[in-house]
Structures are given as structure tokens and as C-alpha cells.
Tab-separated table of C-alpha atoms in Angstrom:
chain	number	residue	atom	x	y	z
A	1	MET	CA	-50.486	-66.295	60.822
A	2	GLU	CA	-50.882	-66.575	64.564
A	3	TRP	CA	-47.441	-65.985	66.025
A	4	ARG	CA	-48.028	-65.091	69.693
A	5	ARG	CA	-51.414	-63.397	69.707
A	6	ALA	CA	-53.347	-63.316	72.958
A	7	ASP	CA	-56.688	-63.740	71.170
A	8	PRO	CA	-56.407	-65.426	67.770
A	9	ALA	CA	-60.191	-65.968	67.706
A	10	ASP	CA	-60.545	-62.224	67.172
A	11	ASN	CA	-58.592	-62.505	63.917
A	12	THR	CA	-60.779	-65.384	62.775
A	13	ALA	CA	-64.028	-63.584	63.584
A	14	LYS	CA	-62.851	-60.361	61.959
A	15	LEU	CA	-61.811	-62.165	58.792
A	16	PHE	CA	-65.113	-64.013	58.396
A	17	ARG	CA	-67.084	-60.882	59.248
A	18	HIS	CA	-65.350	-58.961	56.462
A	19	LEU	CA	-65.711	-61.843	54.016
A	20	ALA	CA	-69.439	-62.089	54.784
A	21	GLU	CA	-69.877	-58.381	54.028
A	22	GLU	CA	-68.182	-58.572	50.620
A	23	THR	CA	-69.870	-59.446	47.369
A	24	LEU	CA	-67.567	-62.076	45.916
A	25	ALA	CA	-67.500	-63.895	42.618
A	26	ALA	CA	-68.906	-67.410	42.507
A	27	GLY	CA	-66.654	-70.129	43.828
A	28	SER	CA	-65.176	-70.879	47.163
A	29	ILE	CA	-62.599	-69.229	49.361
A	30	ASP	CA	-60.251	-71.215	51.553
A	31	VAL	CA	-59.164	-69.544	54.780
A	32	PHE	CA	-55.939	-70.866	56.307
A	33	GLN	CA	-55.165	-69.873	59.867
A	34	VAL	CA	-51.577	-70.819	60.648
A	35	PHE	CA	-50.638	-71.489	64.286
A	36	THR	CA	-47.122	-71.626	65.716
A	37	ASP	CA	-46.104	-73.956	68.528
A	38	TYR	CA	-46.818	-71.082	70.933
A	39	TYR	CA	-50.370	-72.488	71.138
A	40	ASP	CA	-49.262	-76.044	72.018
A	41	LEU	CA	-49.599	-77.274	75.591
A	42	THR	CA	-46.625	-78.939	77.261
A	43	ASN	CA	-48.738	-81.970	78.209
A	44	GLY	CA	-50.157	-82.382	74.683
A	45	GLY	CA	-53.016	-80.776	72.856
A	46	VAL	CA	-53.466	-77.103	72.121
A	47	SER	CA	-54.480	-74.080	74.167
A	48	SER	CA	-58.027	-72.847	74.543
A	49	LYS	CA	-56.949	-69.743	72.597
A	50	ARG	CA	-56.354	-71.889	69.544
A	51	LEU	CA	-59.417	-74.051	70.157
A	52	ASN	CA	-61.588	-70.924	70.304
A	53	ALA	CA	-60.090	-69.587	67.062
A	54	GLU	CA	-60.703	-72.907	65.309
A	55	PHE	CA	-64.267	-73.014	66.643
A	56	VAL	CA	-64.969	-69.535	65.261
A	57	GLY	CA	-63.444	-70.544	61.920
A	58	GLU	CA	-65.525	-73.698	61.687
A	59	ILE	CA	-68.714	-71.839	62.613
A	60	GLY	CA	-67.929	-69.171	60.013
A	61	ALA	CA	-67.327	-71.793	57.342
A	62	ASP	CA	-70.576	-73.584	58.255
A	63	ALA	CA	-72.535	-70.328	58.070
A	64	LEU	CA	-71.056	-69.178	54.764
A	65	ASP	CA	-71.398	-71.782	52.032
A	66	SER	CA	-68.581	-70.502	49.848
A	67	PHE	CA	-65.934	-70.467	52.595
A	68	ARG	CA	-63.765	-73.264	53.939
A	69	TYR	CA	-61.614	-73.016	57.062
A	70	HIS	CA	-58.349	-74.839	57.714
A	71	ALA	CA	-56.166	-74.692	60.819
A	72	VAL	CA	-52.533	-75.304	59.886
A	73	GLU	CA	-49.513	-76.130	62.043
A	74	PHE	CA	-46.381	-74.003	61.797
A	75	ALA	CA	-43.976	-76.215	63.760
A	76	LEU	CA	-41.868	-73.470	65.245
A	77	ASP	CA	-41.682	-71.971	68.709
A	78	PRO	CA	-41.612	-68.288	67.790
A	79	PRO	CA	-39.112	-65.935	69.371
A	80	LYS	CA	-40.301	-63.203	71.655
A	81	ARG	CA	-40.184	-59.629	70.414
A	82	GLY	CA	-36.685	-58.780	69.296
A	83	GLY	CA	-35.498	-62.386	69.367
A	84	ASP	CA	-33.894	-64.190	66.473
A	85	ARG	CA	-35.746	-66.799	64.466
A	86	PRO	CA	-34.746	-70.319	65.476
A	87	ALA	CA	-32.497	-72.404	63.268
A	88	GLY	CA	-34.394	-74.274	60.581
A	89	TRP	CA	-37.191	-71.721	60.245
A	90	GLU	CA	-36.877	-71.761	56.450
A	91	ASP	CA	-37.564	-75.519	56.370
A	92	VAL	CA	-40.609	-75.078	58.603
A	93	THR	CA	-41.877	-72.329	56.322
A	94	ASP	CA	-41.438	-74.504	53.236
A	95	GLU	CA	-43.221	-77.448	54.885
A	96	THR	CA	-46.136	-75.243	55.957
A	97	ALA	CA	-46.464	-73.845	52.432
A	98	ARG	CA	-46.559	-77.416	51.076
A	99	LYS	CA	-49.313	-78.335	53.543
A	100	ILE	CA	-51.384	-75.364	52.420
A	101	ALA	CA	-50.820	-76.118	48.731
A	102	GLU	CA	-51.933	-79.725	49.240
A	103	ARG	CA	-55.283	-78.545	50.591
A	104	LEU	CA	-56.064	-76.339	47.608
């Protein structure tokens, strides 16, 4: 879950690096990286921070046959440290969980 991280690509790279080092049972692993609206640009599109994280995830999934990468929207502008969650956060959480479940 990428809430307000300065470098979400680091999380993606670290995750795939650790997965590549593990001996895992046959089958595939789906990696879901969830991004809040913090990474959205005011004029449309998403920030380069998110684009870089998605690029690393896609490269990792291409390099490792048993892994699949999915970027997922979490349609919430997260509060800053110490702030309260915005109204409706439970609905956003439920919708995001449904999106993830649909991809499995």
C-alpha cells in the first residue's frame, strides 16, 4: 500500500528482489501495489513516482515467470501524518478489495 511514500519504486524493487531469492512452490504469485490519490496529478495522469514503481513491477514480472504485477487504485487522498481519515474511507477500502479479488 503506497500511502504517501516518496519512492514507491523502492518498495516494488525490494519486494521482487526478495521474491526472486526465495524458493517457492510451483504456481504463480500476484503482486498488488495499491496507490492512493496522492500519486495523481492535478492535470490528469499519475506522478513519475508511481510510473517508476509500475515500471519496476512490470519489469520484475517479465523477468520472473511465476510472478504477476498489478497496480491498483485506492481512490482516497490520504491524510497527512496525524490527520483523520476522510469520510467514506471504508467504502473505498471495500471497493479496492473487490478490485483485487476480481483479478485473482
